[in-house]
Amino acid sequence: MVSVLVTGSSDGIGRETAATLVDRGHRVVLHARNDERAERALAAVPGADGVLVGDLASLASTRDLATAAGSFDVVVHNAGLGGGLPSRVVTEDGLELLFQVNVLAPYLLTALMPRPGRLVYLTSGLEARGVADLADLQHERGPWDGMQAYSDSKLLDVVLAFAVARHWPDVPSNAVDPGWVKTKLGGPGATDELPSGAETQVWLATTDEPVTGRYFKWREELRANPAAYDEAVQDGLLAACAELTGITLG
């Protein structure tokens, strides 16, 4: 049995991941952004060992979540926002919303929580069209393009996974493209079923294979966007996240 925290597990792929792990006898703690979603999550996964509440669009709330979470064998960074925002949104912290939720929040949780036995970061196949512009991580220049901002954030999730794998060689850290899954985020045109979207995360959370610094889809290793393998990009992202949060990855 392993203990697993799955962020963003009140619905969709995160909830499916959590429920599958519970069904297989593992200790799973859920996460939701507010109390209402937390109640729904527990009702949907009654075998879970609890639920943590934390809004990843708030640095203070994310810090509190990290403190409340404690230690886990595995952390699955599943929470994220899609690219449908028609305009650039700035949070209470003065940060662009997609970047804060999709990239900065998993960085902050990783840096603040006790090191787990392994880490899984969810990305998207759209990372292939992402751009790792370290000089404009929050899309402050030029016209807003929500899908491009989303694609960029999903590339940066792979960069983060690979950076952690390199800096923490004792902690397997991998990125997963779950596919285009039939969820609220995936939309009505999605082609892939929910169980397939959770399969790789469940495998990485429980496997004895020492895999790290890799990019998977449906348990098959793929080549990610070339920028993800660039150590200068990896270290540049870590430095930018440290500057924005005041917390350095140890």
PDB file of N, CA, C and O in Angstrom, residues 207-241:
ATOM      1  N   THR A 207       4.219   1.459  -9.429  1.00  0.00           N
ATOM      2  CA  THR A 207       5.181   0.559 -10.047  1.00  0.00           C
ATOM      3  C   THR A 207       6.481   0.462  -9.247  1.00  0.00           C
ATOM      4  O   THR A 207       6.875   1.406  -8.555  1.00  0.00           O
ATOM      5  N   ASP A 208       7.144  -0.677  -9.371  1.00  0.00           N
ATOM      6  CA  ASP A 208       8.469  -0.857  -8.780  1.00  0.00           C
ATOM      7  C   ASP A 208       9.573  -0.488  -9.762  1.00  0.00           C
ATOM      8  O   ASP A 208      10.748  -0.515  -9.400  1.00  0.00           O
ATOM      9  N   GLU A 209       9.193  -0.149 -10.986  1.00  0.00           N
ATOM     10  CA  GLU A 209      10.198   0.211 -11.983  1.00  0.00           C
ATOM     11  C   GLU A 209      10.778   1.595 -11.662  1.00  0.00           C
ATOM     12  O   GLU A 209      10.032   2.546 -11.424  1.00  0.00           O
ATOM     13  N   PRO A 210      12.108   1.738 -11.677  1.00  0.00           N
ATOM     14  CA  PRO A 210      12.745   3.015 -11.315  1.00  0.00           C
ATOM     15  C   PRO A 210      12.785   3.994 -12.483  1.00  0.00           C
ATOM     16  O   PRO A 210      13.846   4.315 -13.020  1.00  0.00           O
ATOM     17  N   VAL A 211      11.637   4.466 -12.915  1.00  0.00           N
ATOM     18  CA  VAL A 211      11.583   5.392 -14.045  1.00  0.00           C
ATOM     19  C   VAL A 211      11.536   6.828 -13.532  1.00  0.00           C
ATOM     20  O   VAL A 211      10.821   7.145 -12.580  1.00  0.00           O
ATOM     21  N   THR A 212      12.308   7.710 -14.173  1.00  0.00           N
ATOM     22  CA  THR A 212      12.303   9.113 -13.766  1.00  0.00           C
ATOM     23  C   THR A 212      12.759   9.985 -14.926  1.00  0.00           C
ATOM     24  O   THR A 212      13.485   9.534 -15.817  1.00  0.00           O
ATOM     25  N   GLY A 213      12.301  11.235 -14.893  1.00  0.00           N
ATOM     26  CA  GLY A 213      12.675  12.182 -15.926  1.00  0.00           C
ATOM     27  C   GLY A 213      12.153  11.817 -17.303  1.00  0.00           C
ATOM     28  O   GLY A 213      12.796  12.080 -18.315  1.00  0.00           O
ATOM     29  N   ARG A 214      10.951  11.241 -17.351  1.00  0.00           N
ATOM     30  CA  ARG A 214      10.398  10.779 -18.623  1.00  0.00           C
ATOM     31  C   ARG A 214       8.986  11.337 -18.841  1.00  0.00           C
ATOM     32  O   ARG A 214       8.333  11.801 -17.902  1.00  0.00           O
ATOM     33  N   TYR A 215       8.550  11.200 -20.069  1.00  0.00           N
ATOM     34  CA  TYR A 215       7.252  11.721 -20.495  1.00  0.00           C
ATOM     35  C   TYR A 215       6.445  10.554 -21.063  1.00  0.00           C
ATOM     36  O   TYR A 215       6.891   9.870 -21.991  1.00  0.00           O
ATOM     37  N   PHE A 216       5.273  10.298 -20.471  1.00  0.00           N
ATOM     38  CA  PHE A 216       4.490   9.121 -20.830  1.00  0.00           C
ATOM     39  C   PHE A 216       3.095   9.501 -21.317  1.00  0.00           C
ATOM     40  O   PHE A 216       2.513  10.491 -20.890  1.00  0.00           O
ATOM     41  N   LYS A 217       2.567   8.634 -22.177  1.00  0.00           N
ATOM     42  CA  LYS A 217       1.151   8.641 -22.521  1.00  0.00           C
ATOM     43  C   LYS A 217       0.712   7.192 -22.623  1.00  0.00           C
ATOM     44  O   LYS A 217       1.309   6.413 -23.395  1.00  0.00           O
ATOM     45  N   TRP A 218      -0.276   6.818 -21.860  1.00  0.00           N
ATOM     46  CA  TRP A 218      -0.791   5.445 -21.859  1.00  0.00           C
ATOM     47  C   TRP A 218       0.338   4.425 -21.638  1.00  0.00           C
ATOM     48  O   TRP A 218       0.447   3.429 -22.324  1.00  0.00           O
ATOM     49  N   ARG A 219       1.199   4.753 -20.667  1.00  0.00           N
ATOM     50  CA  ARG A 219       2.311   3.903 -20.237  1.00  0.00           C
ATOM     51  C   ARG A 219       3.394   3.727 -21.292  1.00  0.00           C
ATOM     52  O   ARG A 219       4.306   2.929 -21.131  1.00  0.00           O
ATOM     53  N   GLU A 220       3.324   4.492 -22.357  1.00  0.00           N
ATOM     54  CA  GLU A 220       4.359   4.458 -23.395  1.00  0.00           C
ATOM     55  C   GLU A 220       5.198   5.723 -23.293  1.00  0.00           C
ATOM     56  O   GLU A 220       4.664   6.828 -23.223  1.00  0.00           O
ATOM     57  N   GLU A 221       6.517   5.562 -23.271  1.00  0.00           N
ATOM     58  CA  GLU A 221       7.379   6.734 -23.207  1.00  0.00           C
ATOM     59  C   GLU A 221       7.427   7.424 -24.558  1.00  0.00           C
ATOM     60  O   GLU A 221       7.626   6.786 -25.601  1.00  0.00           O
ATOM     61  N   LEU A 222       7.223   8.743 -24.539  1.00  0.00           N
ATOM     62  CA  LEU A 222       7.274   9.562 -25.741  1.00  0.00           C
ATOM     63  C   LEU A 222       8.367  10.612 -25.607  1.00  0.00           C
ATOM     64  O   LEU A 222       8.866  10.875 -24.516  1.00  0.00           O
ATOM     65  N   ARG A 223       8.744  11.220 -26.727  1.00  0.00           N
ATOM     66  CA  ARG A 223       9.647  12.357 -26.708  1.00  0.00           C
ATOM     67  C   ARG A 223       8.805  13.610 -26.508  1.00  0.00           C
ATOM     68  O   ARG A 223       7.833  13.858 -27.211  1.00  0.00           O
ATOM     69  N   ALA A 224       9.190  14.397 -25.519  1.00  0.00           N
ATOM     70  CA  ALA A 224       8.490  15.652 -25.244  1.00  0.00           C
ATOM     71  C   ALA A 224       9.045  16.768 -26.135  1.00  0.00           C
ATOM     72  O   ALA A 224       9.991  16.564 -26.913  1.00  0.00           O
ATOM     73  N   ASN A 225       8.447  17.920 -26.017  1.00  0.00           N
ATOM     74  CA  ASN A 225       8.950  19.133 -26.657  1.00  0.00           C
ATOM     75  C   ASN A 225      10.445  19.260 -26.336  1.00  0.00           C
ATOM     76  O   ASN A 225      10.852  19.119 -25.192  1.00  0.00           O
ATOM     77  N   PRO A 226      11.298  19.514 -27.327  1.00  0.00           N
ATOM     78  CA  PRO A 226      12.745  19.581 -27.071  1.00  0.00           C
ATOM     79  C   PRO A 226      13.134  20.540 -25.954  1.00  0.00           C
ATOM     80  O   PRO A 226      14.131  20.311 -25.252  1.00  0.00           O
ATOM     81  N   ALA A 227      12.378  21.613 -25.763  1.00  0.00           N
ATOM     82  CA  ALA A 227      12.711  22.583 -24.725  1.00  0.00           C
ATOM     83  C   ALA A 227      12.713  21.960 -23.336  1.00  0.00           C
ATOM     84  O   ALA A 227      13.427  22.418 -22.443  1.00  0.00           O
ATOM     85  N   ALA A 228      11.918  20.901 -23.141  1.00  0.00           N
ATOM     86  CA  ALA A 228      11.811  20.286 -21.820  1.00  0.00           C
ATOM     87  C   ALA A 228      13.117  19.649 -21.368  1.00  0.00           C
ATOM     88  O   ALA A 228      13.360  19.498 -20.164  1.00  0.00           O
ATOM     89  N   TYR A 229      13.972  19.273 -22.323  1.00  0.00           N
ATOM     90  CA  TYR A 229      15.228  18.602 -22.000  1.00  0.00           C
ATOM     91  C   TYR A 229      16.385  19.589 -21.817  1.00  0.00           C
ATOM     92  O   TYR A 229      17.490  19.179 -21.459  1.00  0.00           O
ATOM     93  N   ASP A 230      16.126  20.856 -22.068  1.00  0.00           N
ATOM     94  CA  ASP A 230      17.162  21.893 -21.996  1.00  0.00           C
ATOM     95  C   ASP A 230      17.395  22.259 -20.530  1.00  0.00           C
ATOM     96  O   ASP A 230      16.514  22.828 -19.879  1.00  0.00           O
ATOM     97  N   GLU A 231      18.575  21.958 -20.012  1.00  0.00           N
ATOM     98  CA  GLU A 231      18.841  22.211 -18.595  1.00  0.00           C
ATOM     99  C   GLU A 231      18.820  23.702 -18.270  1.00  0.00           C
ATOM    100  O   GLU A 231      18.471  24.088 -17.145  1.00  0.00           O
ATOM    101  N   ALA A 232      19.165  24.547 -19.227  1.00  0.00           N
ATOM    102  CA  ALA A 232      19.096  25.995 -18.987  1.00  0.00           C
ATOM    103  C   ALA A 232      17.648  26.435 -18.822  1.00  0.00           C
ATOM    104  O   ALA A 232      17.339  27.304 -17.988  1.00  0.00           O
ATOM    105  N   VAL A 233      16.757  25.846 -19.604  1.00  0.00           N
ATOM    106  CA  VAL A 233      15.334  26.154 -19.462  1.00  0.00           C
ATOM    107  C   VAL A 233      14.825  25.634 -18.116  1.00  0.00           C
ATOM    108  O   VAL A 233      14.085  26.325 -17.404  1.00  0.00           O
ATOM    109  N   GLN A 234      15.214  24.418 -17.754  1.00  0.00           N
ATOM    110  CA  GLN A 234      14.800  23.854 -16.473  1.00  0.00           C
ATOM    111  C   GLN A 234      15.239  24.751 -15.316  1.00  0.00           C
ATOM    112  O   GLN A 234      14.427  25.104 -14.441  1.00  0.00           O
ATOM    113  N   ASP A 235      16.502  25.119 -15.311  1.00  0.00           N
ATOM    114  CA  ASP A 235      17.005  25.936 -14.206  1.00  0.00           C
ATOM    115  C   ASP A 235      16.433  27.341 -14.248  1.00  0.00           C
ATOM    116  O   ASP A 235      16.214  27.971 -13.203  1.00  0.00           O
ATOM    117  N   GLY A 236      16.157  27.848 -15.447  1.00  0.00           N
ATOM    118  CA  GLY A 236      15.542  29.160 -15.564  1.00  0.00           C
ATOM    119  C   GLY A 236      14.140  29.171 -15.004  1.00  0.00           C
ATOM    120  O   GLY A 236      13.723  30.140 -14.337  1.00  0.00           O
ATOM    121  N   LEU A 237      13.374  28.102 -15.257  1.00  0.00           N
ATOM    122  CA  LEU A 237      12.019  28.014 -14.701  1.00  0.00           C
ATOM    123  C   LEU A 237      12.080  27.926 -13.184  1.00  0.00           C
ATOM    124  O   LEU A 237      11.312  28.612 -12.485  1.00  0.00           O
ATOM    125  N   LEU A 238      12.959  27.088 -12.648  1.00  0.00           N
ATOM    126  CA  LEU A 238      13.075  26.974 -11.190  1.00  0.00           C
ATOM    127  C   LEU A 238      13.440  28.316 -10.567  1.00  0.00           C
ATOM    128  O   LEU A 238      12.889  28.692  -9.516  1.00  0.00           O
ATOM    129  N   ALA A 239      14.341  29.045 -11.209  1.00  0.00           N
ATOM    130  CA  ALA A 239      14.749  30.349 -10.675  1.00  0.00           C
ATOM    131  C   ALA A 239      13.593  31.349 -10.718  1.00  0.00           C
ATOM    132  O   ALA A 239      13.383  32.118  -9.765  1.00  0.00           O
ATOM    133  N   ALA A 240      12.830  31.332 -11.808  1.00  0.00           N
ATOM    134  CA  ALA A 240      11.694  32.249 -11.917  1.00  0.00           C
ATOM    135  C   ALA A 240      10.636  31.930 -10.874  1.00  0.00           C
ATOM    136  O   ALA A 240      10.075  32.840 -10.243  1.00  0.00           O
ATOM    137  N   CYS A 241      10.358  30.643 -10.677  1.00  0.00           N
ATOM    138  CA  CYS A 241       9.364  30.241  -9.679  1.00  0.00           C
ATOM    139  C   CYS A 241       9.832  30.603  -8.268  1.00  0.00           C
ATOM    140  O   CYS A 241       9.024  31.028  -7.432  1.00  0.00           O
TER     141      CYS A 241
END
